[in-house]
Short mmCIF file of C-alpha atoms and ligand atoms in Angstrom, two decimals:
data_model
loop_
_atom_site.label_atom_id
_atom_site.label_comp_id
_atom_site.label_asym_id
_atom_site.label_seq_id
_atom_site.Cartn_x
_atom_site.Cartn_y
_atom_site.Cartn_z
CA MET A 7 -80.06 -9.10 25.63
CA ASP A 8 -80.44 -5.42 27.38
CA LYS A 9 -77.74 -2.69 26.10
CA GLN A 10 -75.22 -1.07 28.03
CA ARG A 11 -77.01 1.90 29.19
CA ILE A 12 -74.46 4.61 28.75
CA GLY A 13 -73.08 8.19 29.76
CA ILE A 14 -71.12 10.76 28.70
CA PHE A 15 -69.55 13.28 31.44
CA GLY A 16 -67.71 15.87 29.38
CA ALA A 17 -68.14 16.20 26.26
CA GLY A 18 -65.24 17.71 24.28
CA TYR A 19 -62.95 15.87 21.93
CA ILE A 20 -62.06 12.13 23.03
CA ALA A 21 -66.12 11.66 23.72
CA SER A 22 -67.42 12.42 19.81
CA VAL A 23 -63.95 9.24 19.56
CA HIS A 24 -65.86 6.87 21.97
CA THR A 25 -69.86 8.35 21.40
CA ASP A 26 -69.13 7.55 17.08
CA ILE A 27 -67.09 4.22 17.90
CA LEU A 28 -70.21 2.68 21.17
CA GLY A 29 -72.60 4.09 18.62
CA GLN A 30 -72.11 1.93 16.18
CA ASP A 31 -72.09 -0.69 19.29
CA ASP A 32 -75.95 -3.02 18.30
CA ARG A 33 -75.15 -3.91 23.00
CA VAL A 34 -75.29 -0.53 23.53
CA GLU A 35 -77.85 2.55 23.77
CA LEU A 36 -76.09 6.13 24.47
CA VAL A 37 -78.83 7.78 26.86
CA GLY A 38 -76.83 10.78 28.20
CA VAL A 39 -74.36 13.48 28.01
CA ALA A 40 -73.55 15.95 31.27
CA ASP A 41 -71.14 19.28 30.87
CA MET A 42 -71.04 21.92 33.10
CA VAL A 43 -70.71 23.66 29.78
CA GLU A 44 -74.70 22.28 28.33
CA ALA A 45 -73.16 24.15 25.03
CA ASN A 46 -71.14 20.91 24.45
CA ALA A 47 -72.64 18.28 26.02
CA ALA A 48 -75.67 19.65 23.49
CA ARG A 49 -74.02 20.09 20.43
CA LEU A 50 -72.50 16.16 21.33
CA ALA A 51 -75.91 15.08 22.53
CA ALA A 52 -77.52 16.19 19.38
CA SER A 53 -74.73 14.18 16.58
CA ILE A 54 -76.04 10.72 18.77
CA GLY A 55 -79.42 10.95 18.04
CA ASN A 56 -81.31 10.49 21.49
CA ALA A 57 -79.41 10.30 24.16
CA ARG A 58 -81.00 13.22 26.66
CA THR A 59 -78.75 16.35 28.22
CA GLY A 60 -77.58 17.22 31.60
CA THR A 61 -74.65 19.34 33.83
CA THR A 62 -73.57 17.42 36.63
CA LEU A 63 -73.10 13.40 37.20
CA ASP A 64 -76.61 12.91 38.89
CA ASP A 65 -77.79 14.14 35.69
CA LEU A 66 -76.77 10.51 34.20
CA PHE A 67 -78.10 9.20 37.21
CA ARG A 68 -81.16 9.87 37.15
CA LEU A 69 -81.36 8.20 32.50
CA ASP A 70 -80.06 5.00 35.27
CA VAL A 71 -77.20 4.71 33.40
CA ASP A 72 -75.32 1.16 33.61
CA THR A 73 -72.10 2.78 33.08
CA VAL A 74 -70.62 6.35 32.47
CA TYR A 75 -67.20 7.83 30.16
CA ILE A 76 -65.66 10.36 32.25
CA THR A 77 -63.97 12.21 29.73
CA THR A 78 -63.16 15.19 31.26
CA PRO A 79 -60.01 17.05 31.69
CA ASN A 80 -56.97 15.46 33.90
CA THR A 81 -57.48 16.77 36.88
CA THR A 82 -60.41 16.22 37.21
CA HIS A 83 -61.44 12.57 37.07
CA VAL A 84 -61.32 11.55 40.28
CA ASP A 85 -64.34 12.28 42.24
CA PRO A 86 -66.70 11.05 39.38
CA VAL A 87 -64.49 7.68 39.27
CA VAL A 88 -65.37 7.52 42.91
CA ALA A 89 -69.11 8.66 43.10
CA CYS A 90 -69.53 6.29 38.79
CA LEU A 91 -68.31 2.98 41.67
CA ASN A 92 -70.58 4.12 44.81
CA GLU A 93 -73.40 4.13 42.82
CA GLY A 94 -72.25 0.86 41.54
CA ARG A 95 -72.17 2.46 37.87
CA ASN A 96 -69.49 0.86 35.59
CA VAL A 97 -66.81 3.07 34.71
CA PHE A 98 -64.69 4.11 31.22
CA CYS A 99 -62.48 6.89 31.72
CA GLU A 100 -60.14 8.52 29.20
CA LYS A 101 -55.99 8.62 30.70
CA PRO A 102 -55.03 9.44 33.41
CA MET A 103 -56.41 7.20 36.57
CA ALA A 104 -55.56 10.04 38.89
CA THR A 105 -52.82 13.03 38.87
CA ASP A 106 -51.28 12.15 42.43
CA LEU A 107 -51.17 7.84 44.44
CA ASP A 108 -53.90 9.69 46.30
CA GLY A 109 -56.81 10.50 43.48
CA GLY A 110 -55.43 6.04 42.75
CA ASP A 111 -55.51 5.25 45.77
CA HIS A 112 -58.93 6.57 46.49
CA ILE A 113 -61.00 4.86 43.17
CA ARG A 114 -58.15 1.81 44.48
CA GLU A 115 -60.61 1.45 47.18
CA ALA A 116 -63.68 2.52 45.27
CA ALA A 117 -63.46 -0.54 42.80
CA GLN A 118 -62.51 -2.95 46.14
CA ALA A 119 -65.61 -1.89 46.64
CA SER A 120 -68.12 -1.48 44.18
CA SER A 121 -70.01 -4.02 41.96
CA GLY A 122 -69.24 -1.98 39.19
CA VAL A 123 -66.18 -2.45 36.31
CA TYR A 124 -62.98 0.31 36.52
CA ASN A 125 -61.94 0.53 32.32
CA LEU A 126 -58.56 3.31 33.03
CA GLY A 127 -58.93 4.50 28.78
CA MET A 128 -55.33 3.59 27.20
CA ASN A 129 -55.89 2.97 22.95
CA ARG A 130 -52.69 2.80 22.27
CA ARG A 131 -52.11 -0.57 23.72
CA TYR A 132 -54.59 -0.59 20.77
CA ALA A 133 -53.33 0.54 18.46
CA TRP A 134 -51.76 -0.79 15.01
CA THR A 135 -48.61 -0.62 15.67
CA HIS A 136 -47.76 -1.73 18.83
CA ALA A 137 -50.13 -5.01 18.94
CA LYS A 138 -48.19 -5.96 15.48
CA LEU A 139 -45.07 -5.09 17.77
CA LYS A 140 -45.92 -7.25 21.01
CA SER A 141 -47.80 -9.83 18.51
CA LEU A 142 -44.05 -10.48 17.44
CA ILE A 143 -42.69 -10.36 21.61
CA ASP A 144 -45.21 -12.44 22.26
CA ALA A 145 -44.72 -15.13 19.06
CA GLY A 146 -40.76 -15.54 20.26
CA ASP A 147 -39.67 -13.67 17.06
CA LEU A 148 -38.40 -10.54 19.20
CA ALA A 149 -37.02 -10.95 22.15
CA PRO A 150 -36.39 -6.66 23.43
CA TYR A 151 -33.44 -6.73 24.74
CA SER A 152 -33.18 -2.89 24.17
CA ALA A 153 -35.32 -0.69 23.03
CA GLN A 154 -35.68 3.31 22.78
CA LEU A 155 -39.04 5.16 22.82
CA LYS A 156 -40.06 8.86 22.12
CA LEU A 157 -42.96 11.25 22.98
CA ASN A 158 -42.97 14.47 21.77
CA ARG A 159 -45.29 17.19 21.40
CA GLY A 160 -44.77 20.92 19.79
CA GLU A 161 -45.69 22.71 21.84
CA LEU A 162 -47.40 23.97 25.16
CA LEU A 163 -49.26 26.96 23.83
CA ARG A 164 -52.10 25.29 22.11
CA PRO A 165 -55.08 24.69 22.92
CA ALA A 166 -53.22 26.44 25.96
CA TRP A 167 -54.70 24.46 28.96
CA THR A 168 -51.73 21.67 28.10
CA ALA A 169 -49.57 24.60 29.91
CA ASP A 170 -51.63 24.00 33.39
CA PRO A 171 -50.77 21.58 35.22
CA THR A 172 -53.01 22.50 37.25
CA LYS A 173 -55.39 20.51 34.21
CA THR A 174 -53.27 18.39 33.16
CA GLY A 175 -51.73 17.61 36.51
CA GLY A 176 -48.10 17.33 34.10
CA PHE A 177 -46.57 16.99 30.93
CA LEU A 178 -45.80 12.67 32.21
CA TYR A 179 -50.11 12.59 32.63
CA GLU A 180 -50.90 14.92 29.70
CA THR A 181 -49.00 13.19 26.41
CA THR A 182 -46.11 11.02 27.87
CA ILE A 183 -48.26 8.30 29.69
CA HIS A 184 -49.18 6.75 26.33
CA GLN A 185 -45.52 5.19 26.26
CA ILE A 186 -44.67 4.65 30.18
CA ASP A 187 -48.33 2.67 29.57
CA LEU A 188 -46.53 0.89 26.90
CA LEU A 189 -43.33 0.24 29.19
CA GLN A 190 -43.89 -2.32 30.69
CA TYR A 191 -47.09 -3.67 28.35
CA LEU A 192 -43.93 -4.49 26.18
CA PHE A 193 -41.71 -5.84 28.19
CA GLY A 194 -43.21 -6.88 32.22
CA PRO A 195 -42.61 -5.70 35.58
CA ILE A 196 -39.51 -2.01 35.33
CA ALA A 197 -37.24 -3.93 38.27
CA THR A 198 -34.86 0.65 38.22
CA LEU A 199 -35.79 3.23 36.85
CA ARG A 200 -33.81 6.85 36.84
CA CYS A 201 -35.20 9.97 35.48
CA ALA A 202 -33.06 13.73 34.69
CA ALA A 203 -36.21 16.89 34.28
CA ARG A 204 -35.74 20.34 33.15
CA SER A 205 -37.83 22.95 32.73
CA ALA A 206 -36.88 24.93 29.33
CA ILE A 207 -40.56 26.49 28.01
CA SER A 208 -43.10 26.65 30.29
CA ASN A 209 -44.89 27.83 34.39
CA ALA A 210 -44.31 23.70 34.56
CA GLU A 211 -41.71 22.22 36.92
CA PHE A 212 -40.76 20.35 34.17
CA ASP A 213 -40.93 19.81 30.18
CA ASP A 214 -38.30 17.86 28.90
CA PHE A 215 -38.01 14.22 30.14
CA SER A 216 -35.03 11.38 29.45
CA MET A 217 -35.63 8.40 31.65
CA LEU A 218 -33.73 4.67 32.36
CA PHE A 219 -36.13 1.62 33.04
CA THR A 220 -33.82 -1.32 33.83
CA PHE A 221 -36.33 -4.40 33.68
CA GLU A 222 -37.13 -7.68 35.83
CA SER A 223 -36.30 -9.47 32.66
CA GLY A 224 -33.39 -8.00 31.46
CA THR A 225 -34.51 -5.66 28.91
CA VAL A 226 -32.97 -1.92 29.26
CA ALA A 227 -35.18 1.34 27.61
CA THR A 228 -34.76 4.70 27.35
CA LEU A 229 -38.11 7.13 27.08
CA SER A 230 -37.28 10.27 25.89
CA SER A 231 -40.07 13.11 25.76
CA SER A 232 -39.98 17.19 24.79
CA ALA A 233 -43.51 19.30 25.73
CA HIS A 234 -42.03 21.72 22.73
CA SER A 235 -39.70 20.08 19.94
CA GLY A 236 -42.25 21.63 17.08
CA TRP A 237 -44.99 19.76 15.01
CA SER A 238 -41.76 18.32 13.51
CA PHE A 239 -42.51 14.45 12.50
CA PRO A 240 -41.28 12.56 13.85
CA PHE A 241 -42.56 12.72 16.56
CA GLU A 242 -44.05 8.83 18.04
CA ARG A 243 -41.67 6.21 17.61
CA ILE A 244 -40.62 2.75 19.70
CA GLU A 245 -37.32 0.62 18.68
CA ILE A 246 -36.59 -2.59 19.68
CA TYR A 247 -33.74 -3.96 19.25
CA GLY A 248 -32.95 -7.96 19.58
CA ARG A 249 -31.20 -10.87 18.46
CA TYR A 250 -29.61 -9.14 15.42
CA ALA A 251 -33.09 -8.01 14.72
CA THR A 252 -34.89 -4.48 14.99
CA ALA A 253 -37.93 -3.46 15.13
CA MET A 254 -39.48 0.05 14.53
CA THR A 255 -42.97 2.11 15.09
CA GLU A 256 -43.09 5.48 12.62
CA GLU A 257 -45.79 7.50 14.34
CA LEU A 258 -49.04 5.41 14.41
CA GLU A 259 -48.89 5.29 10.72
CA ARG A 260 -46.43 1.91 10.17
CA VAL A 261 -43.91 -0.84 11.47
CA ARG A 262 -40.98 -1.51 10.27
CA TYR A 263 -39.27 -5.12 11.63
CA ALA A 264 -36.01 -5.75 10.09
CA LEU A 265 -33.82 -9.45 10.60
CA ASP A 266 -30.08 -10.05 9.48
CA LEU A 267 -28.84 -8.48 5.71
CA ASP A 268 -29.75 -10.50 3.01
CA GLN A 269 -32.90 -11.24 4.56
CA THR A 270 -35.56 -8.33 3.69
CA VAL A 271 -37.78 -5.95 5.64
CA HIS A 272 -40.93 -6.11 6.51
CA THR A 273 -43.05 -3.48 6.52
CA GLU A 274 -46.20 -3.00 7.67
CA ASP A 275 -48.18 0.56 6.55
CA TYR A 276 -52.12 1.65 8.19
CA THR A 277 -51.45 4.85 6.67
CA HIS A 278 -55.22 3.61 5.05
CA ILE A 279 -56.53 3.34 8.27
CA ALA A 280 -59.65 4.33 9.64
CA PHE A 281 -58.37 6.89 13.28
CA ALA A 282 -59.86 5.54 15.53
CA GLU A 283 -59.18 2.11 14.25
CA LYS A 284 -55.36 1.91 14.33
CA GLY A 285 -55.23 4.90 16.96
CA GLY A 286 -57.27 1.37 18.61
CA TYR A 287 -60.02 4.12 20.39
CA ALA A 288 -62.34 0.91 18.52
CA LYS A 289 -60.84 -1.66 19.93
CA GLU A 290 -60.86 -0.59 23.27
CA ASP A 291 -64.76 0.39 23.44
CA ARG A 292 -65.22 -3.53 21.96
CA LEU A 293 -62.77 -5.01 24.80
CA PHE A 294 -64.61 -3.18 27.64
CA ILE A 295 -68.55 -3.51 26.15
CA ASP A 296 -67.35 -6.80 25.35
CA ALA A 297 -66.07 -7.06 30.02
CA LEU A 298 -69.72 -5.62 31.03
CA VAL A 299 -72.00 -7.97 28.61
CA ASP A 300 -70.00 -11.48 29.40
CA GLY A 301 -68.26 -10.76 32.60
CA GLY A 302 -64.86 -10.82 31.58
CA ARG A 303 -62.48 -8.90 32.21
CA PRO A 304 -61.83 -5.47 31.20
CA PRO A 305 -59.38 -4.19 29.25
CA VAL A 306 -56.94 -2.27 30.79
CA GLY A 307 -58.84 -2.64 34.56
CA ILE A 308 -58.21 -1.81 38.54
CA ASP A 309 -54.55 -2.94 38.35
CA ASP A 310 -53.32 -1.98 35.67
CA ALA A 311 -54.21 1.32 35.97
CA TYR A 312 -53.13 1.08 39.79
CA ALA A 313 -49.89 0.24 38.78
CA LEU A 314 -49.66 3.28 36.16
CA ASN A 315 -50.37 5.33 38.57
CA LEU A 316 -47.51 4.04 40.89
CA LEU A 317 -45.54 4.37 38.26
CA LEU A 318 -46.06 8.02 37.00
CA ALA A 319 -45.29 9.39 40.10
CA ALA A 320 -42.31 7.60 40.84
CA ILE A 321 -40.54 8.92 38.27
CA TYR A 322 -41.95 12.84 39.16
CA GLU A 323 -39.96 11.68 42.37
CA SER A 324 -36.67 10.22 40.86
CA ALA A 325 -36.77 13.37 38.45
CA ARG A 326 -37.50 15.73 41.19
CA GLU A 327 -35.56 13.93 44.14
CA ASN A 328 -32.37 13.37 41.53
CA LYS A 329 -32.50 9.66 42.52
CA GLU A 330 -32.69 6.02 41.43
CA ILE A 331 -35.45 4.12 42.17
CA ASP A 332 -36.29 0.02 42.45
CA PHE A 333 -39.18 0.46 41.48
CA ALA A 334 -40.15 -3.28 42.28
CA GLU A 335 -40.07 -2.16 46.02
CA ARG A 336 -43.06 0.18 45.31
CA VAL A 337 -45.11 -2.21 43.88
CA ARG A 338 -44.11 -5.32 46.37
CA THR A 339 -44.12 -2.17 48.86
CA ALA A 340 -48.39 -0.90 47.61
CA ILE A 341 -49.72 -3.73 45.21
CA GLY A 342 -47.94 -6.71 47.64
N1 NAD B 26 -56.95 8.46 24.63
C1 NAD B 26 -56.40 9.55 23.52
O1 NAD B 26 -55.34 9.34 23.13
C2 NAD B 26 -56.61 11.34 24.34
C3 NAD B 26 -57.01 11.78 23.22
C4 NAD B 26 -57.44 13.30 23.37
C5 NAD B 26 -57.59 13.68 25.32
N2 NAD B 26 -58.26 12.32 25.92
C6 NAD B 26 -58.31 12.96 27.30
O2 NAD B 26 -59.45 12.93 27.49
C7 NAD B 26 -59.86 14.26 28.46
C8 NAD B 26 -60.67 15.04 28.58
O3 NAD B 26 -59.95 15.27 26.63
P1 NAD B 26 -60.57 16.43 26.14
O4 NAD B 26 -59.30 16.49 24.61
O5 NAD B 26 -61.67 15.77 25.82
O6 NAD B 26 -60.68 17.79 26.50
P2 NAD B 26 -62.14 18.54 25.72
O7 NAD B 26 -61.79 20.13 26.72
O8 NAD B 26 -61.70 18.93 24.23
O9 NAD B 26 -63.21 18.68 26.33
C9 NAD B 26 -62.94 19.01 28.12
C10 NAD B 26 -64.89 18.67 28.57
O10 NAD B 26 -64.87 18.49 29.41
C11 NAD B 26 -66.35 19.37 30.18
N3 NAD B 26 -65.49 19.19 31.34
C12 NAD B 26 -64.60 19.97 31.83
N4 NAD B 26 -64.75 20.18 33.56
C13 NAD B 26 -65.64 19.17 33.97
C14 NAD B 26 -66.13 19.10 34.63
N5 NAD B 26 -65.33 19.49 36.02
N6 NAD B 26 -67.18 18.66 35.08
C15 NAD B 26 -67.60 18.92 33.83
N7 NAD B 26 -67.75 19.07 32.16
C16 NAD B 26 -66.49 19.36 32.61
C17 NAD B 26 -65.85 21.00 29.24
O11 NAD B 26 -66.57 21.58 28.69
C18 NAD B 26 -65.86 19.86 28.13
O12 NAD B 26 -66.69 19.48 27.02
C19 NAD B 26 -58.95 14.16 29.42
O13 NAD B 26 -58.88 13.70 30.24
C20 NAD B 26 -57.61 13.93 28.67
O14 NAD B 26 -56.03 13.71 29.19
C21 NAD B 26 -57.16 11.49 26.05
#
């Protein structure tokens, strides 16, 4: 079997998470690393072995890559993704797909016309805590009547660019996107949404969000997200309430599933599991390579990515215009 020839575009933190995983996959050959800062490309390539280095996407294309991982900052994803798809290469792009509706439209058009496969990196779906929630719901052990989610950040100072919306696209695209993606993954299609937001400490348009969602299934859920909560835990939590039952995550470390009184509380603790595994990064990479090798569907393909991009834009619109949004109608209009 020919190995998948993979190039990396953007040689920072998350690129190294992926190259560590891909480097252990026998189906993959990491052939090149490109970064506008050549020293970053050289540093990552040195940790891989034989990979060549460059500064542009064309440098990777010249190495005859089948697939490119786009791991540059948020607002720089659309152009290289479209360029890869136009060249018929497969793309794994880190979150977010885009930071506005136009970007999502460009990528979807390019993906529809391309022989290449598009995948969005949404590792939280495969985090062990969330995989456990999903399996409880899918098995019918937990009917999610209502839910409460939160995902915070310590501050927007370290690193400083996290306060710069020209780099992040906004806090929801940077951080909260992880749990926003889980909403429809866990509870099915959203019917309506409403978001109240304010800017408390940063130059960004908003850095505090309170959201309310209704789902076509009847589930109702709230999601709150603050960009300046200090680095105090708990930081990230999902609580799902069923019929005399609660399932609850604690960071990416633990899940508790509790039924009524007089019954055992089931706890799974992933403290001793390696970060790349329990965080879902290893599984998303494995599923993506499976899809390339077997010709199947990628884990988070173009339709899911596009719908998530619509959802993020609708949440910002609700906050700006102080109104409820019929999201089901939005999806019907945009996707059919
Ligand atoms: N899924 C996750 O848990 C997760 C975690 C961290 C980051 N991310 C995402 O990964 C992406 C990268 O984040 P990071 O933390 O690795 O950032 P980083 O700052 O560590 O690395 C980004 C790299 O891209 C390079 N770069 C910047 N602009 C470029 C351009 N136009 N062309 C070529 N190279 C360019 C920089 O020189 C740097 O080496 C972001 O989109 C971020 O949202 C995802």
